[in-house]
Coordinates of C-alpha atoms in Angstrom, one line a residue:
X1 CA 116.2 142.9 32.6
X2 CA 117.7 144.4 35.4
X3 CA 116.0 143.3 39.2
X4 CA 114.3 146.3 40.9
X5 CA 116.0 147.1 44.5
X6 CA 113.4 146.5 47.3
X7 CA 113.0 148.1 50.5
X8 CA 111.2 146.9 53.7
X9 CA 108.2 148.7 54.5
X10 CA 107.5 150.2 58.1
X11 CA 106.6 152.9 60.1
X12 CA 110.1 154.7 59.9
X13 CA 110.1 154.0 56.1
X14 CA 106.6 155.3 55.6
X15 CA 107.6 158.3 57.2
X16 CA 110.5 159.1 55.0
X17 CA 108.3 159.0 51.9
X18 CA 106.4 161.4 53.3
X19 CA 109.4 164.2 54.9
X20 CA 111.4 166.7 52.6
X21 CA 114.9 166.1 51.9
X22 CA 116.6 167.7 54.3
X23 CA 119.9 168.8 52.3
X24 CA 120.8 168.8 48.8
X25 CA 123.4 166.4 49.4
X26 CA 120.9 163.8 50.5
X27 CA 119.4 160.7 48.8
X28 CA 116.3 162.6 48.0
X29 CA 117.6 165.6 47.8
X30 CA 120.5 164.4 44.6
X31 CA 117.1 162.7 43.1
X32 CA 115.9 166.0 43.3
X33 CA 118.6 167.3 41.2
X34 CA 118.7 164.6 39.0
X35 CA 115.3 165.0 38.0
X36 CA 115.8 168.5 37.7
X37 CA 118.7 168.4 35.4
X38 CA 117.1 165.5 33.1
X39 CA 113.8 167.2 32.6
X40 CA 115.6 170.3 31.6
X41 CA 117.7 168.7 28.7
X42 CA 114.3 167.2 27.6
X43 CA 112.7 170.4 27.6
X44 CA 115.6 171.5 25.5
X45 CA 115.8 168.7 23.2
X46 CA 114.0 169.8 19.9
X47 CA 113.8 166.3 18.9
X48 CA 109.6 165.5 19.0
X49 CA 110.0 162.1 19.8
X50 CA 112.3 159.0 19.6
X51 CA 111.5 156.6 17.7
X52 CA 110.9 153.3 19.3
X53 CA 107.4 151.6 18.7
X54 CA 104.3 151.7 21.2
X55 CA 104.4 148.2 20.9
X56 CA 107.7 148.2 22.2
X57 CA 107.3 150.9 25.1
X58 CA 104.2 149.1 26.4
X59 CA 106.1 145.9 27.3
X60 CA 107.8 148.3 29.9
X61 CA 104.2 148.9 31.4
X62 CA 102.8 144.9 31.4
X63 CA 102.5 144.2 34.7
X64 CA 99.6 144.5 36.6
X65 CA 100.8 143.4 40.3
X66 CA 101.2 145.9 43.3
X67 CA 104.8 145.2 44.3
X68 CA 104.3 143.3 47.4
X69 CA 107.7 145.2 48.9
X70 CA 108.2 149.2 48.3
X71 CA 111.1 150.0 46.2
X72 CA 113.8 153.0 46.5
X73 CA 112.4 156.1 45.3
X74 CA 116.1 156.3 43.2
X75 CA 114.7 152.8 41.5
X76 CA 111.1 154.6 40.7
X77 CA 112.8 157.9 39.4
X78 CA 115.3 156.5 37.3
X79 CA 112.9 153.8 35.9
X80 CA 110.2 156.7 34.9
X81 CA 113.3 158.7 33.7
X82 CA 114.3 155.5 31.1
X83 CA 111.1 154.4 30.6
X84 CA 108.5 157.6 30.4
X85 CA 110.5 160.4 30.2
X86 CA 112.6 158.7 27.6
X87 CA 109.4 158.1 25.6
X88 CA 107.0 161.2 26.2
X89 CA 106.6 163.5 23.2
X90 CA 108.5 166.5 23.5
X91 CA 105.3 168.8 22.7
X92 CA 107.5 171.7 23.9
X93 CA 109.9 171.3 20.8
X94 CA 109.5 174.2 18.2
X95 CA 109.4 171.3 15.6
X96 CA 105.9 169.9 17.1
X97 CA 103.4 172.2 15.5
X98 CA 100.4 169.4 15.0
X99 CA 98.6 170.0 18.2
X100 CA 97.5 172.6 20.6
X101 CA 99.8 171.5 23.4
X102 CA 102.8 173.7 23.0
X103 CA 105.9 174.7 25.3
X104 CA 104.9 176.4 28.8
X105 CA 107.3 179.0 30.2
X106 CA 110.1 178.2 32.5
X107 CA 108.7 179.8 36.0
X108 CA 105.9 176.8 35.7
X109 CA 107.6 174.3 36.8
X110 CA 109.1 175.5 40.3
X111 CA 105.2 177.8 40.6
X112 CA 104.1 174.1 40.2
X113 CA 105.9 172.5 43.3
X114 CA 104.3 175.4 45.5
X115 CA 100.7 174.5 44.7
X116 CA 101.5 170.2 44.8
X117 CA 103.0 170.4 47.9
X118 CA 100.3 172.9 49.4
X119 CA 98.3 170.1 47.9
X120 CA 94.9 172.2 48.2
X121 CA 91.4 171.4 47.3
X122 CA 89.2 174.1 45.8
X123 CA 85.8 172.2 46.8
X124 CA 85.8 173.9 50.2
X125 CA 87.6 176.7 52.0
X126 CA 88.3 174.3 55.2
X127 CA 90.5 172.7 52.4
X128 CA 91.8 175.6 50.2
X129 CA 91.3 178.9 52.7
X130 CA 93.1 181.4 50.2
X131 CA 93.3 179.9 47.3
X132 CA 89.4 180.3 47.2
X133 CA 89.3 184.3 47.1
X134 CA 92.3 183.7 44.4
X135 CA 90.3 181.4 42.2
X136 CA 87.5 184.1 42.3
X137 CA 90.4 186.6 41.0
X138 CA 91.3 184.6 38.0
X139 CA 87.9 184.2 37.2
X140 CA 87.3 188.4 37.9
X141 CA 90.5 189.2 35.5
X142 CA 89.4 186.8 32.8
X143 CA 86.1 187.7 32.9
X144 CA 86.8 190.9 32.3
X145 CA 89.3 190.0 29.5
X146 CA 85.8 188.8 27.5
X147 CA 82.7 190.9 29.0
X148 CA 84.7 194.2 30.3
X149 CA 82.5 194.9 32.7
X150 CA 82.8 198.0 34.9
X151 CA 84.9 198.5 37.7
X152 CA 82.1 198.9 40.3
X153 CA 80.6 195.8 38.6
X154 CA 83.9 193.6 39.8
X155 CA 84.2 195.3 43.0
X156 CA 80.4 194.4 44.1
X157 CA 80.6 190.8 42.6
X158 CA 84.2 189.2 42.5
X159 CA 83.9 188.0 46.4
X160 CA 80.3 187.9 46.6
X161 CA 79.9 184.2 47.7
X162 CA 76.1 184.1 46.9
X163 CA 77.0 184.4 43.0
X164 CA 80.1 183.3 40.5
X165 CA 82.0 184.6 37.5
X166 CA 82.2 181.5 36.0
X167 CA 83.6 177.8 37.3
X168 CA 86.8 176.3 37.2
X169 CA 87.0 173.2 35.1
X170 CA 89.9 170.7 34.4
X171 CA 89.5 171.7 30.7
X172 CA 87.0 172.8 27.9
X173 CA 85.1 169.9 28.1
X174 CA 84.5 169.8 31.2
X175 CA 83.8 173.3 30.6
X176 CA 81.6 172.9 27.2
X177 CA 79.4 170.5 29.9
X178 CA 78.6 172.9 32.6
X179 CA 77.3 175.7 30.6
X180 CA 75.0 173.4 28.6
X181 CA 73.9 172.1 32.4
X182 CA 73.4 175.6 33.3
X183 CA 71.2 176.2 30.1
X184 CA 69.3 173.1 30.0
X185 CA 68.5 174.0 34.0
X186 CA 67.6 177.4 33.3
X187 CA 65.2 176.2 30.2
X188 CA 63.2 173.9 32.6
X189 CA 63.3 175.9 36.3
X190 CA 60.8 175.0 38.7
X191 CA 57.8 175.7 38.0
X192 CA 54.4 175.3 40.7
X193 CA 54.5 172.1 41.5
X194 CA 57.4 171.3 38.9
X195 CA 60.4 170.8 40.7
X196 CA 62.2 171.5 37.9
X197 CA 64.6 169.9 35.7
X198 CA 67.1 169.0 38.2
X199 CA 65.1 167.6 40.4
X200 CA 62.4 166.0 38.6
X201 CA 64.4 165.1 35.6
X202 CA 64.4 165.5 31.5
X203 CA 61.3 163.3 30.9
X204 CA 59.1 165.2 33.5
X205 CA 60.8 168.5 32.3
X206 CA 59.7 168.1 28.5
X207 CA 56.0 167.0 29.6
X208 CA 55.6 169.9 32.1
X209 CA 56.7 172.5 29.7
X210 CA 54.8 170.9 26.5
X211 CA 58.1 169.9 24.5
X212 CA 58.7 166.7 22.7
X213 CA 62.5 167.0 22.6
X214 CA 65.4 169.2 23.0
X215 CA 68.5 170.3 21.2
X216 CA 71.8 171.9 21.0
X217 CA 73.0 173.7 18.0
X218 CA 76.8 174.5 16.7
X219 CA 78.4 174.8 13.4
X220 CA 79.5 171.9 12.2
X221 CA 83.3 172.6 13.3
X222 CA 81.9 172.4 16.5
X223 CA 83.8 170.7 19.1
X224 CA 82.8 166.8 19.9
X225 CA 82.8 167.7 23.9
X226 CA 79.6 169.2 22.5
X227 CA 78.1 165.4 21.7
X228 CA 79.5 164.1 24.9
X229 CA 77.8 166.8 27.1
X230 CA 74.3 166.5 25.5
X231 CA 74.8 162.1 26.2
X232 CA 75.2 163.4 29.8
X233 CA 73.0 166.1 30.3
X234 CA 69.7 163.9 28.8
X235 CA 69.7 164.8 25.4
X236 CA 71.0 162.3 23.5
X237 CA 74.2 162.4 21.0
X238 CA 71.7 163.4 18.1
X239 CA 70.3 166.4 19.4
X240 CA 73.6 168.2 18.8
X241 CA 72.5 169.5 15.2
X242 CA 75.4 170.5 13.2
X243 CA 74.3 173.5 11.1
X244 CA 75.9 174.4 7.5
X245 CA 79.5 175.8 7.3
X246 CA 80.1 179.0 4.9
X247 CA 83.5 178.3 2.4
X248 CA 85.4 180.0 5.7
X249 CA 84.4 177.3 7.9
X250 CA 82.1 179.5 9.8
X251 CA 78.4 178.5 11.1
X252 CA 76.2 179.9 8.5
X253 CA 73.2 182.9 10.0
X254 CA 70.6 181.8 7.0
X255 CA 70.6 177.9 8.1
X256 CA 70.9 178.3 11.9
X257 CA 67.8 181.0 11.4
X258 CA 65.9 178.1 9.6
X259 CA 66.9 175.6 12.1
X260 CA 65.2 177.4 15.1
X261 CA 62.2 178.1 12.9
X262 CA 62.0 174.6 12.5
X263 CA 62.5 173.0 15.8
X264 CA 60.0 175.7 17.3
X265 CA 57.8 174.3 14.9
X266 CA 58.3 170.7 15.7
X267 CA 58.0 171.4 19.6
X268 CA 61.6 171.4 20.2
X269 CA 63.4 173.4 22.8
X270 CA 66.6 175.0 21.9
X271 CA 68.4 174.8 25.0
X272 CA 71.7 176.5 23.7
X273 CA 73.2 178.1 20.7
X274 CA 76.9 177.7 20.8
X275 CA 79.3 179.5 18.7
X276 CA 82.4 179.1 18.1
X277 CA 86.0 181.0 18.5
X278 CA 88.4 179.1 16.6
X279 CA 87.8 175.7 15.5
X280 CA 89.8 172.9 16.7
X281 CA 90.7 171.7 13.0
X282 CA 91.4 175.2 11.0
X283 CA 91.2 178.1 13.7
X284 CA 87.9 179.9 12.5
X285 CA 85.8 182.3 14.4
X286 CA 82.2 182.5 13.8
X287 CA 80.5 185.8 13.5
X288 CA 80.0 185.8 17.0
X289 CA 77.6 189.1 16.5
X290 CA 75.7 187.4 14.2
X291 CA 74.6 184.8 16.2
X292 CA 74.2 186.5 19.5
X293 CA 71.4 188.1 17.6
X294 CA 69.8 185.0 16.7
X295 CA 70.0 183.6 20.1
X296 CA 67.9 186.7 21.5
X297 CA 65.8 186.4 18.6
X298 CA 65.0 182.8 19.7
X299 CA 65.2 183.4 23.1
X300 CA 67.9 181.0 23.6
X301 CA 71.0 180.5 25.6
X302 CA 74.1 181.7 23.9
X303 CA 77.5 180.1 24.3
X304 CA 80.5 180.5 22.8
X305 CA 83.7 178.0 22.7
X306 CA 86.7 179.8 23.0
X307 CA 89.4 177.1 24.2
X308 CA 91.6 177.9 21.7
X309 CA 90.6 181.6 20.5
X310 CA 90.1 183.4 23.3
X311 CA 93.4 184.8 24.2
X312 CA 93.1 186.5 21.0
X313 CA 91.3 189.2 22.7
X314 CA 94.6 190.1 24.8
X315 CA 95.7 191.3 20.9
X316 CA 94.7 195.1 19.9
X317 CA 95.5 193.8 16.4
X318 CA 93.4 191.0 16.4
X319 CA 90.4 190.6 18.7
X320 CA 87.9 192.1 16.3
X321 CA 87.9 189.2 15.5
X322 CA 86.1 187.8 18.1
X323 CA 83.3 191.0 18.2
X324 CA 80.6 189.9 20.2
X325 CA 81.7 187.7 22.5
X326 CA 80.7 189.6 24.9
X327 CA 77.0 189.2 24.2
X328 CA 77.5 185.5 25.1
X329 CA 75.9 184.6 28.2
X330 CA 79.0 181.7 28.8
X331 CA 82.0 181.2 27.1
X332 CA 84.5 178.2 27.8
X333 CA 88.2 178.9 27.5
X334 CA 91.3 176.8 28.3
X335 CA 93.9 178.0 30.1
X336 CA 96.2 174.7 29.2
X337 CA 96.0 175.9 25.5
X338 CA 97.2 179.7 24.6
X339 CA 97.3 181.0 28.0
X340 CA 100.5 178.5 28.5
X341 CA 99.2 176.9 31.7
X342 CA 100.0 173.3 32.5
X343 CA 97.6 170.4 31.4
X344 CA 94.3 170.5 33.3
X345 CA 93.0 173.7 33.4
X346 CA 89.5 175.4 32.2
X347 CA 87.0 177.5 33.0
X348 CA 83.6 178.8 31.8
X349 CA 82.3 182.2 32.5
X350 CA 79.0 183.2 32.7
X351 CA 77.9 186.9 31.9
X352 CA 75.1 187.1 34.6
X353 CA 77.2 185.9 37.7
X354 CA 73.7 184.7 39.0
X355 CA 73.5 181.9 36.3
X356 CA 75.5 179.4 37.9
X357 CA 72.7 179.2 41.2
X358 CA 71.0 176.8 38.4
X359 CA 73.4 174.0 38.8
X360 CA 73.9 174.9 43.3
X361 CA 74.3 171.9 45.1
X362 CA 75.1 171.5 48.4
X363 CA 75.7 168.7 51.3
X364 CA 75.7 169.0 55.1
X365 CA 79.6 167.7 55.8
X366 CA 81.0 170.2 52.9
X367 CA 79.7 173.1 50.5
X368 CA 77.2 174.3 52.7
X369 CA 74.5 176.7 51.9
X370 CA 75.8 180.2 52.6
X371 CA 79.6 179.2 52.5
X372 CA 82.0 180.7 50.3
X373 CA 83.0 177.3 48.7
X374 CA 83.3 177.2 45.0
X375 CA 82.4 173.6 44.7
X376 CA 78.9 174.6 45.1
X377 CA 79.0 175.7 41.5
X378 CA 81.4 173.1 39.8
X379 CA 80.5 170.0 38.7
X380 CA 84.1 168.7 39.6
X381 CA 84.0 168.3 43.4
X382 CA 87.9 168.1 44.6
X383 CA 89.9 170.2 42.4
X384 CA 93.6 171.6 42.6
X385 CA 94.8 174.7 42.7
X386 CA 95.3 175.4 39.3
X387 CA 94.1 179.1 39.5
X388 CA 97.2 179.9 41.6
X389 CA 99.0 179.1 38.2
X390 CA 97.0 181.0 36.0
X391 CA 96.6 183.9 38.0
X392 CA 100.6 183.7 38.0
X393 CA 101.2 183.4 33.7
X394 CA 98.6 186.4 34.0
X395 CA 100.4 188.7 35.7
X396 CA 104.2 187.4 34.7
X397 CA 103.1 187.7 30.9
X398 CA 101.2 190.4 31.1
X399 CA 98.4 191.4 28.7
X400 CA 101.4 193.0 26.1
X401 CA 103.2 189.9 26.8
X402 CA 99.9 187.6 25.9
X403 CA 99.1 190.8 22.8
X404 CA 102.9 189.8 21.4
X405 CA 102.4 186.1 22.0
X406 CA 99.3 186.0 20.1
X407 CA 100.5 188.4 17.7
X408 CA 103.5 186.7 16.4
X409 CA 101.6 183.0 16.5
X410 CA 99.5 184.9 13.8
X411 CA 102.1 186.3 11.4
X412 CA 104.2 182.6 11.4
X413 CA 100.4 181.1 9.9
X414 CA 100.3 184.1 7.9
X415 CA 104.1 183.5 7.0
X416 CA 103.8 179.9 7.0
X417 CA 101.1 179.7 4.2
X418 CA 102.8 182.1 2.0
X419 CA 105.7 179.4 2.1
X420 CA 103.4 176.5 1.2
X421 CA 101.4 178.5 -1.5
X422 CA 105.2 179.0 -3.1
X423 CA 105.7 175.8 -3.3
X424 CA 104.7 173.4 -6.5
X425 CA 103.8 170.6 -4.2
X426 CA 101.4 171.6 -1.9
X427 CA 98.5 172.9 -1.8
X428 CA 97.0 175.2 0.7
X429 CA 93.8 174.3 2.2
X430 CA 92.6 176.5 4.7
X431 CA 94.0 180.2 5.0
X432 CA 94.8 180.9 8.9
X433 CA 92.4 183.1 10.3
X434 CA 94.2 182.8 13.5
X435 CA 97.1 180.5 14.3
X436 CA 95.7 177.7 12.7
X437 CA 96.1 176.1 9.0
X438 CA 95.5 173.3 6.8
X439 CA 97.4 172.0 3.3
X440 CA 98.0 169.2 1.8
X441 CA 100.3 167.0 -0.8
X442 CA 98.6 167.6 -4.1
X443 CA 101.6 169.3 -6.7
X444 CA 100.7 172.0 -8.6
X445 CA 100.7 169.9 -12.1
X446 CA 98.1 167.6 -11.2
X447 CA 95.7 169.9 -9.6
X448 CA 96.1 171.6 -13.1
X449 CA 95.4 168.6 -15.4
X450 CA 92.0 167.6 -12.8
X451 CA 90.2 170.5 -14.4
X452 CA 90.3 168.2 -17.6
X453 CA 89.3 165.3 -15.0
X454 CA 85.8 163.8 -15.2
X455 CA 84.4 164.2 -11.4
X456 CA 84.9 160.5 -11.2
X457 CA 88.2 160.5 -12.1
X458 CA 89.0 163.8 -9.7
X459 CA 87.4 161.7 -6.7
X460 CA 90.0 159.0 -7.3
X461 CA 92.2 161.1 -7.2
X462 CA 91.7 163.1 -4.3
X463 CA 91.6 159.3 -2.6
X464 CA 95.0 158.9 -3.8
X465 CA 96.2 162.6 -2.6
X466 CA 94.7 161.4 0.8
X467 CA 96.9 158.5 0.7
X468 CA 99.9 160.1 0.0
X469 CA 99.1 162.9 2.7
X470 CA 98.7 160.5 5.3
X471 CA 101.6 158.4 4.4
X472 CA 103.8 161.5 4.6
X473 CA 101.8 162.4 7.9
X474 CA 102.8 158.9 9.1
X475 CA 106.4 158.8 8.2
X476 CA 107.4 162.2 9.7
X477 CA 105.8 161.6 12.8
X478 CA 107.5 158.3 13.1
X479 CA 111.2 159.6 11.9
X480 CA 110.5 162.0 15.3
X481 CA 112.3 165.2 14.1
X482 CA 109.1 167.3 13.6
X483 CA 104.9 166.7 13.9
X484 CA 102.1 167.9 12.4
X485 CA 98.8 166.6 12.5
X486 CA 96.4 165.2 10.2
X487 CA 92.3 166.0 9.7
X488 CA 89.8 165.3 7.3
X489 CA 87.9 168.2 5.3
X490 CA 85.5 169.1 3.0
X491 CA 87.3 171.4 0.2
X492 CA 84.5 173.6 -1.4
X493 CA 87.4 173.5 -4.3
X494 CA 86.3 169.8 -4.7
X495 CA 82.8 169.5 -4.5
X496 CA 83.4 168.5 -0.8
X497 CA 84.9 165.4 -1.3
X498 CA 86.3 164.1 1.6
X499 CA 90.1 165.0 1.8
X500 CA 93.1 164.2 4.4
X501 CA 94.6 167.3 5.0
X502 CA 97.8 168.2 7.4
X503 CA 96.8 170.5 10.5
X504 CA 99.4 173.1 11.8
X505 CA 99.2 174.9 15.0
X506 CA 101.5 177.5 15.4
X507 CA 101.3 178.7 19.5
X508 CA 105.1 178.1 20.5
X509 CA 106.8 181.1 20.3
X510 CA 110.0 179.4 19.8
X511 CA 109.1 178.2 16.6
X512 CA 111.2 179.7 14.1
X513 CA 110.2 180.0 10.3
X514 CA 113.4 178.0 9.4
X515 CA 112.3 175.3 11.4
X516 CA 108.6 175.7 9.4
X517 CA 110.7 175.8 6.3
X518 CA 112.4 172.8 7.3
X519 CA 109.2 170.6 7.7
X520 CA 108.4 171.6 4.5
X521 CA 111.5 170.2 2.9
X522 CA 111.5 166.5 5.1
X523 CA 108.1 166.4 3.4
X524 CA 109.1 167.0 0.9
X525 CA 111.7 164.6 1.0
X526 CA 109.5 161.8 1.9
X527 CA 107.3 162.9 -1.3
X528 CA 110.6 161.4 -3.3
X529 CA 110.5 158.3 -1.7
X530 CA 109.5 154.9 -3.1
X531 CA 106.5 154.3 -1.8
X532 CA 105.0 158.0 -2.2
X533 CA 106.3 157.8 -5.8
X534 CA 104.2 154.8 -6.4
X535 CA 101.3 156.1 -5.7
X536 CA 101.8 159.5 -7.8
X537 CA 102.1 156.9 -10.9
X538 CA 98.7 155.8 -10.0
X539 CA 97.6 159.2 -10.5
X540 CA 99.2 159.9 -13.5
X541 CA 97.5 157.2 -15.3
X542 CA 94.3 158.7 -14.2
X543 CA 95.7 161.7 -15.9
X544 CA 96.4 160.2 -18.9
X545 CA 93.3 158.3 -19.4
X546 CA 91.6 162.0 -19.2
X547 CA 93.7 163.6 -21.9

C-alpha cells in the first residue's frame, strides 16, 4: 500500500485550500481537469457497477484517525477517484433501472459549482439574500404545477413573507414529516388557556381536546417516512393504520370510510389522511378524488405523497391520472426523483399558504418575527440552495420537455411488460400504471400445472419461485452489467401469499428497449445456471406429486 504524501500545515498552506486556482495550468487547476475528465467517462460508462465486494471496498475506509499532517489535495482527489469513484454505482447507466435514482442532465453539474461555491444558507436572508425570493419562485411555479391557482392568486402571495407556498425539504421524508407537523398542529391549536399542541405538548393536547389517541392513515403502499414521522411527531409507529389495498394496489374508499367511523367512535383523532401518487414499490395512484372527499367528510387533513408521481402532471397525456390532487391541502414531491435534480432536494406544498404559521418558529439572533426568512417555516434550519437548481431543470426542460420525459418513461413500462408477458419465463406481476412495474421468475409451464396444485403445495412453491427470483436478483446485480431491484408483494393471483418480485423503474430517458430486452436475456441466462436449475427440480417434484 502505497504511503500518502504529506504536507505541513500553516497559515500560507491554509490559505491555499481555501483560494481558486488561478490558471488551468496550475496544480489545482490540472486537478480540476482531471476530475472533470474522469467523472465524465463514469457518467458515460453504462457499466452499473464493478464488481469488487463491500467487504473488500471497506478495508479502503478502516481507519478512524484524523491525519495528524494535511495531505496534497492531488493525494485526496486521486485516492477518492480509485477508491470512491471507482466503486460508486453508476445509477446514471441506462442498464440501472431498479431504483428511482436515475441520470441527471449534463448542465447540473457546472449549475452545481455556482450554488457550492456561493455556498448559501436558506435559513436567513443575511445568509442567502436572493436566493430567498428564488426559493419562493420554485415553490410559486410548482405550486401552481399541482393546485393552478390564479394569476392574481401568485402575484398577491409568492413574496408575501407573512405566509408560504410550501417548504423546502432535503427530500420526501423530510417532507412527509412537516405536513403531518403542520396537521397534527392545526388538530390541537391553542385553545383558552391551552397553549396548544406545540407548546403544551401531545399528552396535554389529547386531554384538553377529550381524545384518547391519535392517528395517521394511508394505504398500505404507503411510504415508511410515514411510520418515522408519526415516532417523531408523538404518535407512536402504530398509529400509522395501513388501510386495505384494491387488486390495483390502490387504498380502498369502503375500508378507509369504516376506519374513520371507527376511530371517531373510539375517541381517536384523525390528524391526516394521506394518499398516495405512485407507490414506491409498483407506481400506483390512489383515486386521489375519492379520498379528498372522505377527508372533508371527516373533517380531516388531506395529504398526498407525490415524490415519485407528481411530475406526471407536466403530461397532457397522463395527469388524469392524478385528478384531485389539487383538493389536497399538502402534497410532498421530490425534486431528486423525476424532476432530475441532484440528491437532496424536496418540498411540500400546502394549498392554504397560511398553513405553515402552525409550525412558525422564531429566535432573536436569526428568523425573526416579521423577516422574510424561510427558515421560519422549515423544520431543517441551514439549508442550501438547492432551489437555484430546480428552478434551473424547470425552465431548461421546460414543461414539454418534463410532458416528453414523462411520456416516454411511460410507454418503455408499457413496452417493457409487453416483452415480459411474451416471454415463457416470467411472469408479470404488476401492470405499470406509470413508470413503474413488477414480475417475476415463474415459467409459464409451472404456473400452468399449480392450478392442479393443492394450496399447500402452490405455497411451496411460490417459496421456491421467491428463491429463484432473488438468486437471479442477486447474481445480476453482482455480475454489474445491469440492476433491478427486488420487493415483496401480495399477488391477489395467489391468495396473497407472500412473493419476491423484481421492481423496475424506468425514469432514464436513455434507456433504450434493447438494453430492457437485454436484461431480460442475462436473466434469463442465469435461470440456466446450476444453481437456479436446482431449485426448478424442487419444483417439479412438487408438480409431480400433484398429478
Amino acid at each position: 500500500m502505497a504511503t500518502e504524501k504529506t504536507a505541513s500545515a500553516s497559515i500560507e498552506s491554509m490559505y491555499r485550500v481555501f483560494t481558486v486556482a488561478e490558471a488551468p495550468e496550475s496544480t489545482l487547476g490540472r486537478i480540476d481537469q482531471q476530475i472533470s475528465h474522469n467523472l465524465a467517462g463514469f457518467l458515460q460508462d453504462h457499466i452499473v457497477a464493478v464488481e469488487k465486494d463491500l467487504d473488500e471496498v471497506e478495508k479502503d475506509f478502516s481507519s478512524s484517525e484524523i491525519p495528524e499532517q494535511p495531505i496534497f489535495v492531488s493525494e485526496q482527489t486521486q485516492h477518492l477517484l480509485d477508491k470512491l469513484v471507482a466503486h460508486s454505482v453508476h445509477t446514471a447507466s441506462p442498464s440501472f433501472i431498479g431504483h428511482m435514482t436515475s441520470a441527471l442532465p449534463y448542465f447540473m453539474l457546472p449549475l452545481s459549482r455556482i450554488m457550492i461555491a456561493l455556498n448559501q444558507n436558506l435559513v436567513k436572508t443575511e445568509t442567502s439574500k436572493a436566493f430567498t425570493p428564488l426559493e419562493r419562485q420554485v415553490l410559486g411555479m410548482l405550486h401552481r404545477l399541482v393546485y393552478g391557482a390564479s394569476d392574481a392568486f401568485y402575484e398577491r402571495n409568492l413574496h408575501d413573507h407573512s405566509i408560504a407556498l410550501g417548504s423546502m425539504c432535503s427530500g420526501g421524508t423530510i417532507a412527509n414529516l412537516t405536513a403531518l407537523w403542520v396537521a397534527r398542529n392545526q388538530c390541537f391549536p391553542a385553545d383558552g388557556d391551552f397553549k396548544g399542541v406545540r407548546k403544551a405538548g401531545l399528552a396535554r393536547a389529547l386531554k384538553h381536546y377529550g381524545y384518547d389517541d391519535c392517528a395517521v392513515l394511508v394505504s398500505k403502499r404507503g411510504h415508511y417516512s410515514l411510520s418515522k414521522s408519526a415516532d417523531l411527531l408523538g404518535l407512536g409507529s402504530d398509529q400509522v393504520i395501513a388501510i386495505d389495498t384494491d387488486d390495483s394496489n390502490r387504498i380502498r374508499p369502503d375500508r378507509l370510510i369504516g376506519r374513520c367511523e371507527e376511530m371517531k367512535a373510539a375517541g381517536t383523532r384523525v390528524i391526516a389522511i394521506v394518499g398516495v401518487a405512485g407507490t414506491t414499490e409498483t407506481g400506483n395512484v390512489d383515486n386521489l378524488a375519492e379520498v379528498a372527499a372522505i377527508a372533508k367528510r371527516f373533517g380531516i387533513h388531506f395529504h398526498v405523497d407525490a415524490a415519485w408521481g407528481g411530475p406526471t402532471l407536466f403530461s397532457s397525456t397522463h395527469k388524469h391520472l392524478l385528478k384531485g390532487i389539487e383538493l389536497a391541502d399538502s402534497v410532498t414531491l421530490d425534486a431528486h426523483k423525476q424532476l432530475y435534480v441532484p440528491m437532496g432536494s424536496g418540498l411540500v406544498l400546502f394549498r392554504d399558504p397560511l398553513t405553515p404559521n402552525a409550525i412558525e418558529h422564531h429566535a432573536q439572533y436569526i428568523i425573526r418575527k416579521g423577516s422574510r426568512d424561510l427558515g421560519s417555516k422549515t423544520l431543517e434550519g441551514s439549508r442550501p440552495g438547492m432551489a437555484m437548481l430546480i428552478q434551473s431543470a424547470l425552465k431548461i426542460i421546460g414543461r414539454t420537455g418534463y410532458e416528453i420525459l414523462i411520456d416516454q418513461g411511460i410507454e418503455k413500462a408499457r413496452y417493457f411488460a409487453a416483452e415480459i408477458k411474451k416471454t415463457s419465463e416470467f411472469e408479470l406481476i404488476s401492470e405499470p400504471e406509470l413508470n413503474l412495474l413488477t414480475y417475476r421468475f415463474a415459467p409459464e409451464s409451472i404456473r400452468r400445472q399449480m392450478r392442479n396444485c393443492t394450496p399447500q403445495q402452490c405455497r411451496e412453491i411460490n417459496e421456491l419461485l421467491s428463491k429463484i427470483t432473488k438468486r437471479i436478483q442477486k447474481t445480476q446485480r453482482n455480475r454489474g452489467k445491469a440492476f433491478v431491484s427486488r420487493t415483496r408483494l401480495n399477488p391477489p393471483q395467489y391468495d396473497y401469499q407472500d412473493c419476491i418480485v423484481f421492481r423496475v423503474v424506468l425514469a432514464n430517458p436513455l434507456t433504450t428497449r434493447d438494453i430492457l430486452r437485454g436484461v431480460l436475456e442475462e436473466q434469463s441466462g442465469i435461470a440456466a445456471e446450476p444453481e437456479v436449475r436446482e431449485l426448478v427440480e424442487q419444483i417439479e417434484v412438487i408438480i409431480r406429486k400433484a398429478a
